[in-house]
Short mmCIF file of C-alpha atoms in Angstrom, two decimals:
data_model
loop_
_atom_site.label_atom_id
_atom_site.label_comp_id
_atom_site.label_asym_id
_atom_site.label_seq_id
_atom_site.Cartn_x
_atom_site.Cartn_y
_atom_site.Cartn_z
CA MET A 12 47.32 -27.56 41.24
CA ARG A 13 46.10 -30.60 43.39
CA PRO A 14 41.72 -30.31 43.07
CA PRO A 15 39.22 -30.22 46.61
CA GLY A 16 39.61 -33.85 47.80
CA TRP A 17 35.34 -33.26 47.96
CA LEU A 18 35.07 -33.39 44.43
CA TRP A 19 35.67 -37.10 44.47
CA VAL A 20 32.12 -37.71 45.86
CA PRO A 21 30.03 -36.39 42.74
CA ALA A 22 32.71 -37.85 40.33
CA ALA A 23 32.22 -41.27 42.13
CA GLY A 24 28.46 -40.60 41.40
CA ALA A 25 28.74 -39.89 37.69
CA VAL A 26 30.56 -42.64 36.73
CA LEU A 27 28.50 -44.76 38.72
CA VAL A 28 25.22 -43.46 36.39
CA VAL A 29 27.10 -44.57 33.38
CA VAL A 30 29.14 -47.59 34.54
CA VAL A 31 26.29 -49.56 36.88
CA PRO A 32 23.47 -49.81 33.48
CA LEU A 33 26.55 -51.10 31.83
CA LEU A 34 27.22 -53.98 33.94
CA GLY A 35 23.54 -54.80 33.77
CA LEU A 36 23.68 -55.29 30.36
CA LEU A 37 26.90 -57.49 30.45
CA THR A 38 25.52 -59.46 33.47
CA SER A 39 21.94 -60.04 31.73
CA VAL A 40 24.32 -61.79 28.68
CA ASP A 41 22.88 -65.77 28.05
CA ALA A 42 26.89 -66.34 27.34
CA GLY A 43 25.68 -70.14 25.85
CA ARG A 44 23.56 -68.15 22.84
CA LEU A 45 25.87 -65.25 22.51
CA TRP A 46 28.01 -66.54 19.94
CA PRO A 47 24.56 -68.13 17.71
CA LEU A 48 22.84 -64.74 18.14
CA LEU A 49 25.87 -62.93 16.99
CA THR A 50 25.99 -65.22 14.08
CA SER A 51 22.42 -64.95 13.09
CA ASP A 52 22.07 -63.50 9.15
CA ALA A 53 19.99 -60.72 10.45
CA SER A 54 22.58 -59.50 12.85
CA VAL A 55 25.34 -60.27 10.75
CA ASP A 56 23.62 -58.44 7.89
CA ALA A 57 22.85 -55.61 10.27
CA LEU A 58 25.99 -55.25 11.22
CA LEU A 59 27.59 -54.99 8.01
CA LEU A 60 25.33 -52.50 6.87
CA SER A 61 26.08 -50.44 10.09
CA LEU A 62 29.68 -50.31 9.67
CA ARG A 63 29.71 -49.59 5.69
CA THR A 64 27.05 -46.64 5.94
CA ALA A 65 28.61 -45.41 9.03
CA LEU A 66 32.29 -45.54 7.26
CA ALA A 67 30.49 -43.89 4.43
CA ALA A 68 28.87 -41.46 6.55
CA THR A 69 32.18 -40.13 8.14
CA VAL A 70 33.89 -40.27 4.78
CA LEU A 71 30.76 -37.56 4.29
CA CYS A 72 31.60 -35.40 6.92
CA LEU A 73 35.46 -34.92 6.39
CA LEU A 74 34.62 -33.60 3.03
CA LEU A 75 32.23 -31.45 3.60
CA GLY A 76 32.22 -30.54 7.62
CA ALA A 77 36.17 -30.16 7.21
CA PRO A 78 36.06 -27.34 4.69
CA LEU A 79 33.42 -25.92 7.02
CA ALA A 80 35.56 -26.14 10.23
CA ILE A 81 38.20 -23.93 8.75
CA LEU A 82 36.08 -21.93 7.51
CA LEU A 83 34.61 -20.87 10.80
CA ALA A 84 37.53 -21.10 12.63
CA ARG A 85 39.41 -18.50 10.47
CA GLY A 86 36.58 -16.64 8.28
CA ARG A 87 35.05 -13.78 9.15
CA TRP A 88 31.42 -12.86 7.26
CA PRO A 89 28.22 -11.74 8.52
CA GLY A 90 26.19 -14.27 9.48
CA GLN A 91 28.70 -16.69 10.72
CA SER A 92 27.50 -17.10 14.19
CA VAL A 93 23.97 -18.03 12.56
CA LEU A 94 25.49 -20.41 10.39
CA ARG A 95 27.55 -22.47 13.08
CA ALA A 96 23.95 -22.44 15.52
CA LEU A 97 22.61 -24.18 12.29
CA VAL A 98 25.30 -26.66 12.08
CA LEU A 99 25.03 -28.01 15.62
CA VAL A 100 21.53 -27.84 15.72
CA PRO A 101 21.04 -31.94 15.01
CA LEU A 102 23.22 -32.51 18.36
CA VAL A 103 20.04 -30.95 20.05
CA LEU A 104 17.30 -31.85 17.76
CA PRO A 105 15.74 -35.31 18.60
CA PRO A 106 16.27 -37.67 16.17
CA VAL A 107 13.08 -38.38 14.75
CA VAL A 108 12.74 -35.09 13.84
CA GLY A 109 15.80 -34.69 12.18
CA GLY A 110 14.24 -37.79 10.03
CA LEU A 111 11.39 -36.22 9.59
CA ALA A 112 13.63 -33.21 8.19
CA LEU A 113 15.23 -34.70 5.93
CA LEU A 114 12.07 -37.35 4.62
CA THR A 115 10.43 -33.53 3.50
CA THR A 116 13.49 -32.42 1.94
CA PHE A 117 14.60 -35.82 0.07
CA GLY A 118 11.17 -37.85 0.18
CA ARG A 119 9.46 -38.71 -2.94
CA ARG A 120 7.29 -35.42 -2.21
CA GLY A 121 9.83 -33.34 -0.40
CA LEU A 122 11.27 -30.08 -1.68
CA ILE A 123 14.61 -31.63 -3.45
CA GLY A 124 13.24 -35.46 -3.51
CA GLU A 125 10.34 -34.80 -6.04
CA HIS A 126 12.40 -33.63 -8.57
CA LEU A 127 15.13 -35.94 -8.27
CA VAL A 128 12.37 -38.80 -8.42
CA ALA A 129 11.47 -37.10 -11.44
CA ALA A 130 15.17 -37.45 -12.60
CA GLY A 131 14.96 -41.14 -11.78
CA ILE A 132 16.63 -41.05 -8.05
CA THR A 133 14.69 -41.88 -5.33
CA ILE A 134 16.90 -41.24 -2.22
CA SER A 135 13.73 -42.32 0.45
CA TYR A 136 14.02 -45.65 2.13
CA THR A 137 17.56 -47.08 0.65
CA THR A 138 21.09 -47.16 2.01
CA THR A 139 21.64 -43.78 0.57
CA ALA A 140 18.95 -42.24 3.04
CA VAL A 141 20.86 -44.67 5.67
CA VAL A 142 24.02 -42.72 4.76
CA LEU A 143 22.19 -39.39 4.62
CA ALA A 144 20.90 -39.65 8.05
CA GLN A 145 24.10 -40.53 9.64
CA THR A 146 25.68 -37.50 8.02
CA PHE A 147 23.11 -35.25 9.53
CA VAL A 148 23.80 -36.43 12.99
CA ALA A 149 27.17 -37.08 12.41
CA LEU A 150 28.55 -33.78 10.90
CA PRO A 151 27.96 -31.67 14.30
CA PHE A 152 30.73 -33.95 16.09
CA LEU A 153 33.67 -33.34 13.49
CA VAL A 154 32.97 -29.54 12.87
CA LEU A 155 32.96 -28.59 16.93
CA SER A 156 36.33 -31.06 17.01
CA LEU A 157 38.09 -29.25 13.92
CA GLU A 158 37.06 -26.25 14.49
CA GLY A 159 38.47 -26.40 17.99
CA ALA A 160 41.68 -27.64 16.49
CA VAL A 161 41.75 -24.65 13.75
CA ARG A 162 41.24 -22.20 16.64
CA GLY A 163 43.93 -23.18 18.71
CA LEU A 164 46.38 -23.22 16.55
CA ASP A 165 49.22 -20.68 16.34
CA PRO A 166 48.51 -18.64 13.56
CA ARG A 167 52.09 -17.26 13.24
CA GLN A 168 53.17 -20.33 11.57
CA GLU A 169 50.31 -19.71 8.73
CA GLU A 170 51.56 -16.04 8.62
CA ALA A 171 55.52 -17.31 7.64
CA ALA A 172 54.15 -19.72 5.59
CA ALA A 173 52.82 -16.66 4.00
CA THR A 174 55.91 -14.59 4.01
CA LEU A 175 57.67 -17.25 2.68
CA GLY A 176 55.36 -17.34 -0.32
CA ALA A 177 53.44 -20.29 0.16
CA SER A 178 50.11 -20.16 -2.00
CA PRO A 179 46.82 -20.25 0.36
CA TRP A 180 46.49 -24.26 -0.98
CA ARG A 181 49.75 -24.80 -0.04
CA ARG A 182 49.81 -23.47 3.79
CA LEU A 183 46.27 -24.96 4.29
CA THR A 184 47.58 -28.52 2.54
CA ARG A 185 51.47 -28.38 4.20
CA VAL A 186 50.96 -26.10 7.59
CA THR A 187 47.07 -25.86 8.66
CA LEU A 188 45.94 -29.32 8.39
CA PRO A 189 49.31 -31.48 9.20
CA LEU A 190 48.98 -29.73 12.56
CA VAL A 191 45.32 -30.15 12.87
CA GLY A 192 45.66 -34.00 12.21
CA PRO A 193 44.63 -35.12 15.95
CA GLY A 194 41.72 -32.79 16.32
CA LEU A 195 41.05 -33.88 12.35
CA LEU A 196 41.23 -37.59 13.43
CA SER A 197 39.27 -37.48 17.20
CA GLY A 198 36.50 -35.87 15.29
CA SER A 199 36.48 -38.49 12.53
CA VAL A 200 36.08 -41.28 15.12
CA LEU A 201 33.62 -39.47 16.68
CA ALA A 202 31.67 -39.11 14.16
CA PHE A 203 32.09 -42.30 12.86
CA ALA A 204 30.94 -43.55 16.64
CA ARG A 205 27.87 -41.39 16.08
CA ALA A 206 26.90 -43.00 12.95
CA LEU A 207 26.92 -46.42 14.29
CA GLY A 208 24.79 -45.59 16.61
CA GLU A 209 22.36 -43.55 15.29
CA PHE A 210 18.45 -44.71 15.17
CA GLY A 211 15.50 -42.06 14.78
CA ALA A 212 16.55 -40.17 11.62
CA THR A 213 17.00 -43.69 9.81
CA LEU A 214 14.39 -45.21 11.27
CA THR A 215 11.53 -42.36 10.08
CA PHE A 216 14.11 -41.63 6.82
CA ALA A 217 15.19 -44.92 5.46
CA GLY A 218 12.52 -47.48 7.29
CA SER A 219 13.82 -50.93 8.46
CA ALA A 220 14.59 -53.53 5.69
CA GLN A 221 16.72 -56.05 6.33
CA GLY A 222 20.13 -55.86 4.62
CA ARG A 223 19.09 -52.78 3.08
CA THR A 224 18.16 -49.87 5.59
CA ARG A 225 18.15 -51.90 8.80
CA THR A 226 21.27 -51.40 10.68
CA LEU A 227 22.16 -52.50 14.09
CA PRO A 228 20.41 -50.12 16.27
CA LEU A 229 17.31 -50.51 14.00
CA GLU A 230 17.72 -54.74 14.62
CA ILE A 231 18.14 -54.23 18.48
CA TYR A 232 14.94 -52.49 18.51
CA LEU A 233 13.07 -54.70 16.85
CA GLN A 234 14.94 -57.91 18.25
CA ARG A 235 13.47 -56.63 21.97
CA GLU A 236 10.25 -57.07 21.09
CA THR A 237 10.67 -60.87 20.00
CA ASP A 238 13.57 -62.08 21.71
CA GLN A 239 15.38 -60.50 24.75
CA ASP A 240 18.42 -61.96 24.86
CA ALA A 241 19.33 -61.01 20.60
CA ALA A 242 18.44 -57.33 21.19
CA ILE A 243 21.02 -57.92 24.43
CA ALA A 244 23.88 -59.39 22.84
CA LEU A 245 23.75 -57.21 20.36
CA SER A 246 23.35 -54.07 22.56
CA LEU A 247 26.81 -55.71 23.68
CA VAL A 248 28.71 -55.18 20.32
CA LEU A 249 27.36 -51.64 20.28
CA VAL A 250 29.04 -51.33 23.75
CA VAL A 251 31.88 -52.63 22.59
CA LEU A 252 32.32 -51.19 19.73
CA ALA A 253 31.92 -47.68 21.46
CA THR A 254 33.78 -48.09 24.55
CA VAL A 255 36.41 -49.42 21.90
CA ILE A 256 36.57 -46.16 19.65
CA VAL A 257 36.20 -43.38 22.46
CA GLY A 258 38.75 -44.94 24.52
CA ALA A 259 41.11 -44.88 21.80
CA VAL A 260 40.07 -41.29 21.17
CA TYR A 261 40.10 -40.19 24.77
CA ALA A 262 43.76 -42.21 24.69
CA ARG A 263 45.26 -40.02 21.96
CA THR A 264 43.79 -36.89 23.23
CA THR A 265 45.44 -36.99 26.90
CA LYS A 266 48.35 -38.50 25.38
CA GLY A 267 49.03 -35.41 23.30
CA ALA A 268 47.66 -33.01 26.23
CA ARG A 269 50.73 -34.46 28.22
#
């Protein structure tokens, strides 16, 4: 069914709200200084650290979030709605609050952190803290995507496998996961993109030490105070990465829907 023509007016406004600021950023880049700014030691360290920690956070999201998403979609138990709401809280929580929550839990005097310190393990203000902060904010993206994919799955295919004698593990690995593969991939890519852009929780929980905890968003924030051109150049890198990642997910999703 063809949508009403007047919808183009607010839709164009929505596009402008997003695209115009990005164009403003793009036109502010000093092309002559772009390469030296992007290849400085601080910029390269921040970019490589962001890629490494975002990848590690995505793996953690997969290992922890995929089982949770499947249980939320297929399981039935008391308090399930409350658990789902709690898992999705980081989506609406201010990042600084998320960082404080992690700090009061895993910090040196935190609920769990003081016991870890007694055992010789320190998490806060380390690269591990960066990964935990990124996992905290990125996990809901994977859970939401995969849970929606599992809920949209026709249960008769799993039931048919069960009637043929397939065990729960075999049904999960041979039927469910292959069928929800696109949803799992989309959730993973979105989680990676969210982890890559994480700022507030990382700064609060991990601090900002070059090569150890200073990710690309933190480097942009610091450069903004001293070198506006460097901050803009690094911002452009994040915009390009985000556009490529989200564009790839959207292209795959729309291709599967057609």
